[in-house]
Coordinates of C-alpha atoms in Angstrom, one line a residue:
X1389 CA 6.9 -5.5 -53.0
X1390 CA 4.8 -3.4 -50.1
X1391 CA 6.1 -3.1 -46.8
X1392 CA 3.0 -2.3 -45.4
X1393 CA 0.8 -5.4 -43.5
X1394 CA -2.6 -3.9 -42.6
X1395 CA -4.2 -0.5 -43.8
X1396 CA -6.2 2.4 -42.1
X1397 CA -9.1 3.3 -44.0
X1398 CA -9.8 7.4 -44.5
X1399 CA -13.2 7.5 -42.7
X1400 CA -11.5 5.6 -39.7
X1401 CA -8.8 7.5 -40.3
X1402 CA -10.8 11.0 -40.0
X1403 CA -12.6 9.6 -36.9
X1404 CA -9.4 9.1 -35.1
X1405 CA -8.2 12.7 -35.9
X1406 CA -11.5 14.3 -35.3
X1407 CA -11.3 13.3 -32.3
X1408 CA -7.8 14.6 -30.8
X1409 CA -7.5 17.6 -29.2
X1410 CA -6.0 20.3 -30.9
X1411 CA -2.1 21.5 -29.4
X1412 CA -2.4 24.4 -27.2
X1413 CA -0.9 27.3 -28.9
X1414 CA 2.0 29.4 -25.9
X1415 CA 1.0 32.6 -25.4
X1416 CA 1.2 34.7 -28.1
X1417 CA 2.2 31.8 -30.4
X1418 CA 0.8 31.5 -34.0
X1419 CA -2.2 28.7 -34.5
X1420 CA 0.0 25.9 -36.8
X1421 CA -0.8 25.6 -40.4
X1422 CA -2.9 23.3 -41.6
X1423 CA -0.9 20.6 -42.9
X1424 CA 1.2 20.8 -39.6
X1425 CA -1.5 20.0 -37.0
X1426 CA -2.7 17.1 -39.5
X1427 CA 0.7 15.4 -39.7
X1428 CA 0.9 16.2 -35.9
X1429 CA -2.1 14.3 -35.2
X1430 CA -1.1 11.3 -37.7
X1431 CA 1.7 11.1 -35.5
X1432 CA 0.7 11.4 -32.2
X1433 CA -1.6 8.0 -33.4
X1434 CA 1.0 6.3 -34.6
X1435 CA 3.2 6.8 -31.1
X1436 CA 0.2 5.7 -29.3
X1437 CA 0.1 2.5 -31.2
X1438 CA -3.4 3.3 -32.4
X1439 CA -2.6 3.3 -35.9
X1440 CA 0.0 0.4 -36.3
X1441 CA 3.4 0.8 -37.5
X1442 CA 3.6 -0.5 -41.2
X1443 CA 0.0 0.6 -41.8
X1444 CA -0.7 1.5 -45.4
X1445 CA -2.5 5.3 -45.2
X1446 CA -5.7 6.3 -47.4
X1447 CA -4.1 8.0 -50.7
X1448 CA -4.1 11.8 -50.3
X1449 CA -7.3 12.0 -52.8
X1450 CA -9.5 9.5 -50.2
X1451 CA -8.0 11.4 -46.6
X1452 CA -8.8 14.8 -48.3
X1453 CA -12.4 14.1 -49.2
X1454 CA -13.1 12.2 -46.0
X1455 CA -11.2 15.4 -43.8
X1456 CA -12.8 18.2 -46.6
X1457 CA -9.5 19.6 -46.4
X1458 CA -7.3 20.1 -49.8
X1459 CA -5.4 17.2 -51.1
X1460 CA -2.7 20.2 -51.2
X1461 CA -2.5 20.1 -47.5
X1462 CA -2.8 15.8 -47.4
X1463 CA 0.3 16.1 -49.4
X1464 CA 1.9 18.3 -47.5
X1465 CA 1.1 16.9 -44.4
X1466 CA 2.5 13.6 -45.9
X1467 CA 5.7 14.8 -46.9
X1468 CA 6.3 16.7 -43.4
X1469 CA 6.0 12.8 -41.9
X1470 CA 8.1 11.4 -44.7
X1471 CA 11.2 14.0 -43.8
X1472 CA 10.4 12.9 -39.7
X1473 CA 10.6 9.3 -40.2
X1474 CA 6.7 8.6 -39.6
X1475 CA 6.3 7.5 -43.5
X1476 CA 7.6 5.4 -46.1
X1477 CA 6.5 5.5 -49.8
X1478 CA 6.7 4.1 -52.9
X1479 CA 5.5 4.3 -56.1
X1480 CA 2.8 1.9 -56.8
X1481 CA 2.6 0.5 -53.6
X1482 CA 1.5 4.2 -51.6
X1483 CA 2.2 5.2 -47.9
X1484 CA 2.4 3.4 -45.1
X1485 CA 3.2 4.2 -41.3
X1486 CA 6.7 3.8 -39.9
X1487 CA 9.0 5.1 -36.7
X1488 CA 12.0 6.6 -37.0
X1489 CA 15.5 4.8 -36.4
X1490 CA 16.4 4.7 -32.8
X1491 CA 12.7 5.2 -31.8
X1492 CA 11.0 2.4 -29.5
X1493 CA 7.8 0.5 -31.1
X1494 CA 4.8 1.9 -29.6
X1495 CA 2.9 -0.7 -28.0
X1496 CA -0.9 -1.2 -28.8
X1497 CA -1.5 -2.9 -25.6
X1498 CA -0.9 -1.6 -22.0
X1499 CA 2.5 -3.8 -21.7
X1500 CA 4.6 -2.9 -18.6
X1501 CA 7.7 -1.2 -19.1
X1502 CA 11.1 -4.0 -18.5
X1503 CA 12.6 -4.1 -15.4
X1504 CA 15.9 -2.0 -16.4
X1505 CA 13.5 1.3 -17.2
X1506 CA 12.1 1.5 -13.5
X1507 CA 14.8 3.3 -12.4
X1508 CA 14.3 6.7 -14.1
X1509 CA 10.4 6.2 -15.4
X1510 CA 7.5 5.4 -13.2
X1511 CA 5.2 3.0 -14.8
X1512 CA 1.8 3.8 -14.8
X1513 CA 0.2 2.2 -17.7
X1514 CA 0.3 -1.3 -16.1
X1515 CA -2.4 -1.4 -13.9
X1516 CA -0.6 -4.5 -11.2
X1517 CA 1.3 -4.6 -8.0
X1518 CA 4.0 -7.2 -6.8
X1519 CA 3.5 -10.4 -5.6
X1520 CA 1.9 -10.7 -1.9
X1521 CA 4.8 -12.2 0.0
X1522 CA 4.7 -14.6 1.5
X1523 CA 2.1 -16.0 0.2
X1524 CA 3.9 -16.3 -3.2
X1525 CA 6.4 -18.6 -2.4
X1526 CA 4.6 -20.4 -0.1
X1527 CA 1.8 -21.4 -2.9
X1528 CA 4.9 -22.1 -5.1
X1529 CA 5.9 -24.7 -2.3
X1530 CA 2.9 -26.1 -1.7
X1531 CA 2.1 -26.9 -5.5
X1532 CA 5.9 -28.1 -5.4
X1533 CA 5.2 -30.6 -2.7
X1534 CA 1.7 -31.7 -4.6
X1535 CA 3.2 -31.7 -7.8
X1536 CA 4.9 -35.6 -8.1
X1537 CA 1.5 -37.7 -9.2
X1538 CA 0.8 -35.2 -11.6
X1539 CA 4.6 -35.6 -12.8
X1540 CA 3.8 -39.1 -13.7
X1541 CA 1.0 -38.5 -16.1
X1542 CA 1.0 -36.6 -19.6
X1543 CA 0.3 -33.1 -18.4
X1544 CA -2.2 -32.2 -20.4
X1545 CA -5.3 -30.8 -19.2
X1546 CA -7.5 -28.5 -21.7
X1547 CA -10.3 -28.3 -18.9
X1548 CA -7.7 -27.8 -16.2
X1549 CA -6.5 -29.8 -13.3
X1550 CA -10.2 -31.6 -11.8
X1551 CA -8.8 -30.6 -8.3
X1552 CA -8.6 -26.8 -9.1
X1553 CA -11.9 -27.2 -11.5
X1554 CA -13.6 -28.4 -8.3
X1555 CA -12.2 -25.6 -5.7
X1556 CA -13.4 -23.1 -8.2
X1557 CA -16.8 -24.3 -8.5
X1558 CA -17.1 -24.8 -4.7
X1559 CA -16.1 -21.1 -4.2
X1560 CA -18.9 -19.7 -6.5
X1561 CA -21.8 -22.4 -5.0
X1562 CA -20.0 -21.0 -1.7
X1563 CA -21.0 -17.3 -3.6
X1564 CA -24.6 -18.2 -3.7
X1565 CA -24.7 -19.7 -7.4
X1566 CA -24.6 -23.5 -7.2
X1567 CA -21.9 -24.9 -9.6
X1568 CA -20.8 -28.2 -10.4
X1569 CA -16.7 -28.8 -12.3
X1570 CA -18.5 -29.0 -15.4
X1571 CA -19.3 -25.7 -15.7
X1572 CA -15.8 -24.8 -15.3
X1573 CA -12.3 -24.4 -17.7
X1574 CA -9.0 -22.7 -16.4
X1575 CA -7.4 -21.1 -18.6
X1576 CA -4.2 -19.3 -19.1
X1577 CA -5.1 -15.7 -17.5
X1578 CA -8.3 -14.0 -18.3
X1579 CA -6.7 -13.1 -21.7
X1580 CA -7.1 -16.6 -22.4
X1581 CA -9.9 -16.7 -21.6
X1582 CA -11.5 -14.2 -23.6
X1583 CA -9.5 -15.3 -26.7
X1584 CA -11.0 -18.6 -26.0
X1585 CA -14.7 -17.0 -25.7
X1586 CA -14.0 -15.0 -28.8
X1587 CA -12.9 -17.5 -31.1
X1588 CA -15.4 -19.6 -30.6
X1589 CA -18.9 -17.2 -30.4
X1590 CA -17.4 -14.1 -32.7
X1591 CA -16.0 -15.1 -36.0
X1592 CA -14.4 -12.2 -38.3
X1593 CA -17.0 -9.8 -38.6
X1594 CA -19.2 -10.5 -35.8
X1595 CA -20.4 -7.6 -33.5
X1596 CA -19.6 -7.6 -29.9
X1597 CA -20.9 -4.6 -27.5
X1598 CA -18.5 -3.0 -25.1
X1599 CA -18.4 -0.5 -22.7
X1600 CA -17.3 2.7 -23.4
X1601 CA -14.8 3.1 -22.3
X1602 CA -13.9 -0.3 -21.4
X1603 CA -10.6 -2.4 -20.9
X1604 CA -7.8 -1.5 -23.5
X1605 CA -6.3 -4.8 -23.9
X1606 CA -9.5 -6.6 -24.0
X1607 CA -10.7 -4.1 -26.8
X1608 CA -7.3 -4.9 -28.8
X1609 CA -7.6 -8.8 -28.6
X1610 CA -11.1 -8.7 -30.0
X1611 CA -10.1 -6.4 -32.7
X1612 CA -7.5 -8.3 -33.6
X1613 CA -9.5 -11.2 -33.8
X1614 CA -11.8 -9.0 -36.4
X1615 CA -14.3 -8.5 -34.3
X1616 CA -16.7 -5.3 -34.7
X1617 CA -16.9 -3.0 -31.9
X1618 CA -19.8 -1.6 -30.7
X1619 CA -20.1 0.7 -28.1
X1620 CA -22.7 1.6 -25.2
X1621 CA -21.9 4.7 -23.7
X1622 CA -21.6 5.0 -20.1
X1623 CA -23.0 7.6 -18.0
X1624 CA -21.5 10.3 -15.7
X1625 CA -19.9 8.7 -12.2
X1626 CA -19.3 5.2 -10.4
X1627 CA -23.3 3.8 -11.0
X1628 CA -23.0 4.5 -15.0
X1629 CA -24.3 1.7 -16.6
X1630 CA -27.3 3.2 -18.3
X1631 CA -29.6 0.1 -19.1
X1632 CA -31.6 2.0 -21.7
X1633 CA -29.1 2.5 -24.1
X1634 CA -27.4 -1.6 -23.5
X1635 CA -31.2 -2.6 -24.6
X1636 CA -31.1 -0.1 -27.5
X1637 CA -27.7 -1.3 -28.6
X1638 CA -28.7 -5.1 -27.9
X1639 CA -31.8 -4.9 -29.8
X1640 CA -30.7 -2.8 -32.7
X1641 CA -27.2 -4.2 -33.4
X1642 CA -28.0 -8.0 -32.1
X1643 CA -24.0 -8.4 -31.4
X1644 CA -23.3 -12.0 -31.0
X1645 CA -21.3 -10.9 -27.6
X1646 CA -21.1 -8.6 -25.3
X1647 CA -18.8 -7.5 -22.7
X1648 CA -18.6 -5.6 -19.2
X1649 CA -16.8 -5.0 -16.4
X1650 CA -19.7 -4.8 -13.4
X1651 CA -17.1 -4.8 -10.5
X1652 CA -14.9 -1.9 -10.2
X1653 CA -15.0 -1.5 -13.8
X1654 CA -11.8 -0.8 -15.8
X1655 CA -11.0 1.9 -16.1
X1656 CA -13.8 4.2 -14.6
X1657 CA -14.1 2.1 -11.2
X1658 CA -17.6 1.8 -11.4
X1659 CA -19.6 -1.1 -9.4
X1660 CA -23.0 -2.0 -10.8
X1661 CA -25.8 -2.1 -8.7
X1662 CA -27.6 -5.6 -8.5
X1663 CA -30.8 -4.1 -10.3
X1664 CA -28.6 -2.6 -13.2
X1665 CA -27.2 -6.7 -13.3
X1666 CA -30.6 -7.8 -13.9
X1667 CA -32.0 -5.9 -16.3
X1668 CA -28.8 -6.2 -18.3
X1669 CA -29.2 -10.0 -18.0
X1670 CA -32.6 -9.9 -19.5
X1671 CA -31.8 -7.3 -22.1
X1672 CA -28.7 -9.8 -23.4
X1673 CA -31.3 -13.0 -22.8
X1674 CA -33.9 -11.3 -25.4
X1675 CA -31.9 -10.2 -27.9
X1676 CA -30.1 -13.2 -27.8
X1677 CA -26.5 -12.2 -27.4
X1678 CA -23.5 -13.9 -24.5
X1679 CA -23.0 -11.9 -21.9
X1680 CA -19.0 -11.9 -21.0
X1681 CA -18.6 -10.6 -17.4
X1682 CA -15.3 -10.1 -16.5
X1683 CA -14.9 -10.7 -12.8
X1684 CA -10.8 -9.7 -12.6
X1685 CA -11.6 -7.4 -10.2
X1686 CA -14.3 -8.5 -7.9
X1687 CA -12.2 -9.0 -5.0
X1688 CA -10.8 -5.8 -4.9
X1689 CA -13.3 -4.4 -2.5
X1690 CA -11.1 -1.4 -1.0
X1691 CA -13.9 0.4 1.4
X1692 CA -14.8 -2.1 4.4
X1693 CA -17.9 -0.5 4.7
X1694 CA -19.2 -1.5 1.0
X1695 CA -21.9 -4.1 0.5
X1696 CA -21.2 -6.2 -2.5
X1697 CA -24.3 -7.3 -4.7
X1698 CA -24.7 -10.4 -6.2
X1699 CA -22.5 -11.7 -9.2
X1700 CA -23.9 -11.2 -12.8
X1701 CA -24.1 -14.6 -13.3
X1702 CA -26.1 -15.2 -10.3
X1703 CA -29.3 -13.5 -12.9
X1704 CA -28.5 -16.7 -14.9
X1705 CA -27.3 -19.4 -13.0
X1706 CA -27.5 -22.1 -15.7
X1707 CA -25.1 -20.1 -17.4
X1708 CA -26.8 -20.2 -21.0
X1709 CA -26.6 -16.4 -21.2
X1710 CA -24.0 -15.3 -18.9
X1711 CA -20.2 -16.5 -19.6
X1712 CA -17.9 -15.3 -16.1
X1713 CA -14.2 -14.8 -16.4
X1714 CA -12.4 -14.6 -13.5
X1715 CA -8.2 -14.6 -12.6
X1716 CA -5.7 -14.7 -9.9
X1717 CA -3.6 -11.8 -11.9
X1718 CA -5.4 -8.9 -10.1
X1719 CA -6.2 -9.6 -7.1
X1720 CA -3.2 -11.9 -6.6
X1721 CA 0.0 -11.2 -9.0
X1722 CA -0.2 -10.6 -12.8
X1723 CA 2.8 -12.9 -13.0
X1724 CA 0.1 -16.1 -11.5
X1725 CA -1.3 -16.4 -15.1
X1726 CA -4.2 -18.9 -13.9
X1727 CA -8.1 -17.7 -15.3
X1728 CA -11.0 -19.1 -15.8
X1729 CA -14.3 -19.4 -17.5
X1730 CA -17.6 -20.2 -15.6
X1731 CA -20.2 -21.0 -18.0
X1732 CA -22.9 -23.8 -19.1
X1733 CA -21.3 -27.6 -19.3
X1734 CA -21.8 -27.4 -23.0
X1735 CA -20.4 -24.1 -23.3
X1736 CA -17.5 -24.9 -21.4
X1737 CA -17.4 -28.6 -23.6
X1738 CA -17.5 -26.3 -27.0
X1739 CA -14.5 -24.1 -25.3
X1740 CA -12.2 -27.0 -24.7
X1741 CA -12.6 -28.7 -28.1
X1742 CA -11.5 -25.1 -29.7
X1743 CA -8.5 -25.2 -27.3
X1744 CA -7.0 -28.6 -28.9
X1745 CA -5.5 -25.9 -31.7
X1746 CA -4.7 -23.2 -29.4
X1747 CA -2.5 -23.8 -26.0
X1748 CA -3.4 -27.3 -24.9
X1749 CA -3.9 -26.4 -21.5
X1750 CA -2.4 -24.3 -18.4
X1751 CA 0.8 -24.9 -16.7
X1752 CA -0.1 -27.4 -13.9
X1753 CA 2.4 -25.9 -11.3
X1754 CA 0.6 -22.5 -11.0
X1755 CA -2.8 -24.7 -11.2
X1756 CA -1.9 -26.3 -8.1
X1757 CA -0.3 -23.1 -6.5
X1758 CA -3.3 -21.7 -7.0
X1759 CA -5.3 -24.4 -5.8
X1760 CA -2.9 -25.0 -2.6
X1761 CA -3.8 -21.2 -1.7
X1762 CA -7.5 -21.5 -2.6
X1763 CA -7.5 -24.4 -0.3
X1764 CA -5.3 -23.0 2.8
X1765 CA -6.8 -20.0 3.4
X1766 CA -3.8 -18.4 2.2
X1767 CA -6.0 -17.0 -0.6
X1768 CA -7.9 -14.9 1.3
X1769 CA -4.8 -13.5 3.4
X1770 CA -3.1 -12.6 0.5
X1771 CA -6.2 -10.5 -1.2
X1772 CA -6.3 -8.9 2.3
X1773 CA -2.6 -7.4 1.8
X1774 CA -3.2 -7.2 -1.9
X1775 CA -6.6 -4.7 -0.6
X1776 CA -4.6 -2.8 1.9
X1777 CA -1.8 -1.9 -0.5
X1778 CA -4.2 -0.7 -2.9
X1779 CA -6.3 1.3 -1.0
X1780 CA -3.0 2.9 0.9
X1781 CA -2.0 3.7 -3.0
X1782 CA -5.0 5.2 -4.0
X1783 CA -5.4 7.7 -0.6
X1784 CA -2.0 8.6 -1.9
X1785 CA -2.1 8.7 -5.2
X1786 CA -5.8 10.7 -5.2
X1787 CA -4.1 13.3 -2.8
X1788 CA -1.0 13.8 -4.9
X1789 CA -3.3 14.3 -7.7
X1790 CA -5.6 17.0 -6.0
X1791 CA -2.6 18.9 -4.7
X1792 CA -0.6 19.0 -8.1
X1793 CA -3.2 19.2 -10.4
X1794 CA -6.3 20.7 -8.7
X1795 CA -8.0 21.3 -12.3
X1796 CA -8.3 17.5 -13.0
X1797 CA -11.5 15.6 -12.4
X1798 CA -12.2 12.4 -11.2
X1799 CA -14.3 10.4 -8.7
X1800 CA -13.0 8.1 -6.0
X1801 CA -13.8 4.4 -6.7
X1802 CA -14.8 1.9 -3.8
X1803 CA -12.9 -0.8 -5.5
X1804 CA -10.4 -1.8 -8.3
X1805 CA -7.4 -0.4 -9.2
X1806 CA -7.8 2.2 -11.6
X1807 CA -8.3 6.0 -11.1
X1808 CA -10.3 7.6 -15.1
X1809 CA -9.4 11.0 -14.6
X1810 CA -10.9 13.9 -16.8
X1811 CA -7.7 16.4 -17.7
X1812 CA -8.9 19.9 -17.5
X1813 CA -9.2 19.9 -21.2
X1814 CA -5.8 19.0 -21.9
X1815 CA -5.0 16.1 -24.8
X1816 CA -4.5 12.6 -23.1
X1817 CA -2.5 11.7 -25.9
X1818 CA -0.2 14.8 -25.9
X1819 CA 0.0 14.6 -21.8
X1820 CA 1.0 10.4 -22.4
X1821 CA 3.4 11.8 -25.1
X1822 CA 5.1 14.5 -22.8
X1823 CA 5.1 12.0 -19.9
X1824 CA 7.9 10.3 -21.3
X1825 CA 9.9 13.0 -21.7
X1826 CA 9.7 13.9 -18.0
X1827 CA 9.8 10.3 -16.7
X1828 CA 6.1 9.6 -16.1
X1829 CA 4.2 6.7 -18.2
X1830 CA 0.8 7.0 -18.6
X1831 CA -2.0 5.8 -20.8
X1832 CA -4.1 8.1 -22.7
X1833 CA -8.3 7.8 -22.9
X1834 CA -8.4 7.2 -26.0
X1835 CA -7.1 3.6 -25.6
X1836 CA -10.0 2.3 -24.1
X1837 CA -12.3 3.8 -26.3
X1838 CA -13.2 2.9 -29.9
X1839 CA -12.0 5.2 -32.9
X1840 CA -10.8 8.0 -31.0
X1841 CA -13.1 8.4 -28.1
X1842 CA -11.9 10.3 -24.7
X1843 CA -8.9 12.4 -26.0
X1844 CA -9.4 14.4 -22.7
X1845 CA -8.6 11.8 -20.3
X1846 CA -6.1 9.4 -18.6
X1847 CA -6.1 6.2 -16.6
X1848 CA -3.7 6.1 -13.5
X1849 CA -3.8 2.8 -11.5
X1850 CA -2.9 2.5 -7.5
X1851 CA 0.2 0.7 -8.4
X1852 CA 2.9 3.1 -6.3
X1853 CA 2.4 4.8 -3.2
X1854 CA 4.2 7.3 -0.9
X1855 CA 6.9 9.4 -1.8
X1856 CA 6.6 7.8 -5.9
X1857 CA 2.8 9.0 -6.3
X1858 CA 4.1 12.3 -5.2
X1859 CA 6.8 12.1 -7.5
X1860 CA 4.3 10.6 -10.1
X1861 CA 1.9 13.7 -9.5
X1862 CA 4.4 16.1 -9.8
X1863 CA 6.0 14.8 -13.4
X1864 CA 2.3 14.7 -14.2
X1865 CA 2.4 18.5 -13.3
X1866 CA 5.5 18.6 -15.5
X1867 CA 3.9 17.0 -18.8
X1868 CA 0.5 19.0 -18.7
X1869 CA 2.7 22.2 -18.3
X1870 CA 4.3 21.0 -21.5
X1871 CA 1.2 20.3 -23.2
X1872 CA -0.4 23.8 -22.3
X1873 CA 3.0 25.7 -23.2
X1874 CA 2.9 23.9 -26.6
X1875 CA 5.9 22.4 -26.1
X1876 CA 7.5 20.4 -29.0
X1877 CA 9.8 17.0 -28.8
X1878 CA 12.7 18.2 -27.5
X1879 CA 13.7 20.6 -24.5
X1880 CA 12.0 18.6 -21.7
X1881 CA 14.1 18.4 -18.4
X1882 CA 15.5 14.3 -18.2
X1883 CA 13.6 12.7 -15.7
X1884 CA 15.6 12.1 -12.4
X1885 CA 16.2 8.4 -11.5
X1886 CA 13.7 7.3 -8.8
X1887 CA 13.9 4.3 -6.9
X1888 CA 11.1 3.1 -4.6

């Protein structure tokens, strides 16, 4: 029987590798052979979680054709993994992708790293920041002290708690976009959210535009739910939606969905201007496509002097065209899983029907912690310490950056959490592999890109500060200088236990 459970076809296959960066070769050091660099390069996929463990590979024949290298070097390149632990054959059933024994799963999503492996590694991948105390436990004690007449009834709410449904639609009408509870379902984080949305408007097969580059997880969730990518490009800097090529892509592809990120997108930082919101409105409205706007980082306005524009949605208000997701996990604490979905009544009717087969509903406690904040003003002090921390970690963080690595490129957002940082030409994959040799986690570009794209960057979120973005900058310093001496696995100094 075949171990594998999914397979990798050769012209994805080729568009993945086409796009990596080649190793820098040390000075004076030989360019690799062939075969080496191409079962580097299958590897360096496979620890990034981009080509799944237990994947079955194209047969050397296909991979060589769609490469136009020799099926010579295929084989040999195949053989090299084989004797590394990266692949498992069998006759009959071909090759399929594996990890060596001992060897962590890569993970495709951007998962943080469990509490025991803070002390030597500094997490960068997860783009979050603890909980705003005090305001945590006094939500939790609030929605403790509200929670008995719910405790007498079933539990179950698909639509979410009508008190929390209610505060929610208040606080957009209070936005300038009159909402009634209708037009609202809390979900279980804006994951849920979007798994929600996609299920129901996206079926296997169905197109859905995305930015690009554009949130990684998001991007995995709607590939797993077979979804076919397409992406708009965005343009240089923070203003980089380019409207032109959104109403090519729209008109051309007709995707059932689409997707963006207009507030301090993720992971660029961008903000759209409220004239790039409408046109984009009208461009999904004609061709007939949902626009998803994810709103997970609207509050996270970190320069006092910024004037926000109007939300997306506020171009449709109905909501027939515009579907708004919005969460507490950013701007609050990723571990308050409450989201929600602002979108027509019959929209959000169709949504909760599809949910009977899914999770029921969301945990009523955090509904009414959420609610008890929403309602106490506590809400609005805690996204005020939440902003301060984040813009005190990203002065930090961006100078740590310019002093250790001067070469790198990147432009300071207003907003968010994330810094997209261009590399100086060095492989974001390769830096993301050397960073955890020297104690640094970091995501490489090309996980928020589709089929390879942005090999030369790296996303670094304002989630550590002071003396730990300096250390985080200078292990940075340590992995590109392994990159550029063409460093292999082994001989990287142990990364020195760090505690903030």
């Amino acid at each position: 029987m075949a171990q594998w459970t999914s397979a990798v076809g050769p012209a994805q296959l080729a568009r993945q590798l086409q796009a990596q960066q080649p190793r820098p070769a040390g000075t004076g050091a030989r360019k690799p052979p062939a075969y080496r660099a191409l079962a580097d390069g299958i590897r360096l996929l496979v620890l990034e979680g981009r080509v799944p463990v237990a994947a079955r590979l194209p047969a050397e024949r296909e991979l060589a054709l769609a490469l136009t290298v020799s099926r010579t070097t295929v084989a040999a390149a195949y053989e090299a993994l084989r004797a590394e632990g990266f692949l498992e054959s069998r006759r009959g059933a071909g090759s399929w992708t594996a990890v060596p024994a001992g060897n962590p799963l890569p993970a495709r999503g951007l998962e943080p790293l469990p509490p025991e492996a803070l002390g030597s590694m500094i997490d960068l991948g997860c783009a979050a920041l603890p909980a705003p105390e005090p305001w945590l436990t006094r939500g939790v004690q609030g929605a403790l002290e509200e929670l008995p007449p719910y405790a007498h009834t079933h539990g179950d709410y698909p639509a979410g708690l009508p008190t929390l449904r209610q505060m929610l639609a208040d606080r957009y009408t209070a936005r300038g976009i009159p909402t009634m509870p209708e037009q609202i379902m809390v979900t279980t984080g804006a994951m849920g959210a979007m798994d929600a949305i996609c299920h129901l408007f996206a079926g296997r097969g169905e197109r859905i535009a995305v930015e690009s580059p554009s949130y990684a997880n998001i991007l995995q969730l709607m590939r797993e739910a077979g979804a076919r990518l397409v992406p708009v490009a965005m343009s240089e800097g923070l203003g980089s939606w380019d409207l032109s090529r959104w109403r090519q892509v729209l008109r051309d592809a007709a995707p059932r969905l689409a997707y963006v990120v207009a507030d301090f997108h993720n992971p660029t930082g961008a903000l759209a201007d409220e004239d790039q919101r409408r046109q984009l409105v009208d461009a999904a409205r004609s061709a007939g496509t949902v626009l998803v706007v994810d709103e997970t980082m609207t509050e996270l306005r970190l320069d006092d002097d910024l004037e926000m524009p109007r939300p997306v949605c506020a171009f449709d208000p109905a909501g027939s065209t515009v579907l708004t997701v919005g969460s507490a996990s950013k701007a609050f604490w990723a571990g308050m899983r409450i989201g929600w979905v602002r979108a027509a009544p019959d929209v959000i009717r169709s949504l909760v029907a599809a949910r009977a087969y899914a999770d029921l509903g969301t945990p009523v406690l955090e509904q009414l912690g959420v609610n008890w904040l929403m309602g106490t003003g506590g809400w609005e002090e805690a996204v005020k310490l939440r902003r301060d921390q984040a813009r005190e970690n990203r002065d930090a963080l961006v100078a740590a950056v310019r002093r250790e690595l001067p070469e790198w490129e990147f432009a300071v957002p207003k907003g968010g959490l994330t810094l997209w940082v261009r590399t100086g030409g060095l492989s974001g994959s390769r830096l993301a592999e050397a960073g955890e040799r020297v104690g640094v986690r970091v995501p490489s570009g090309p996980r928020f890109g589709v089929d390879g794209a942005f090999e030369g960057f790296v996303r670094l979120p304002f989630t550590v500060g002071g003396a730990v973005a300096d250390e985080a900058a200078a292990r940075l310093a340590a992995a590109a200088r392994l990159v550029e001496s063409g460093a292999g696995g082994g001989g990287a100094e142990p990364p020195r236990s760090f505690v903030a």
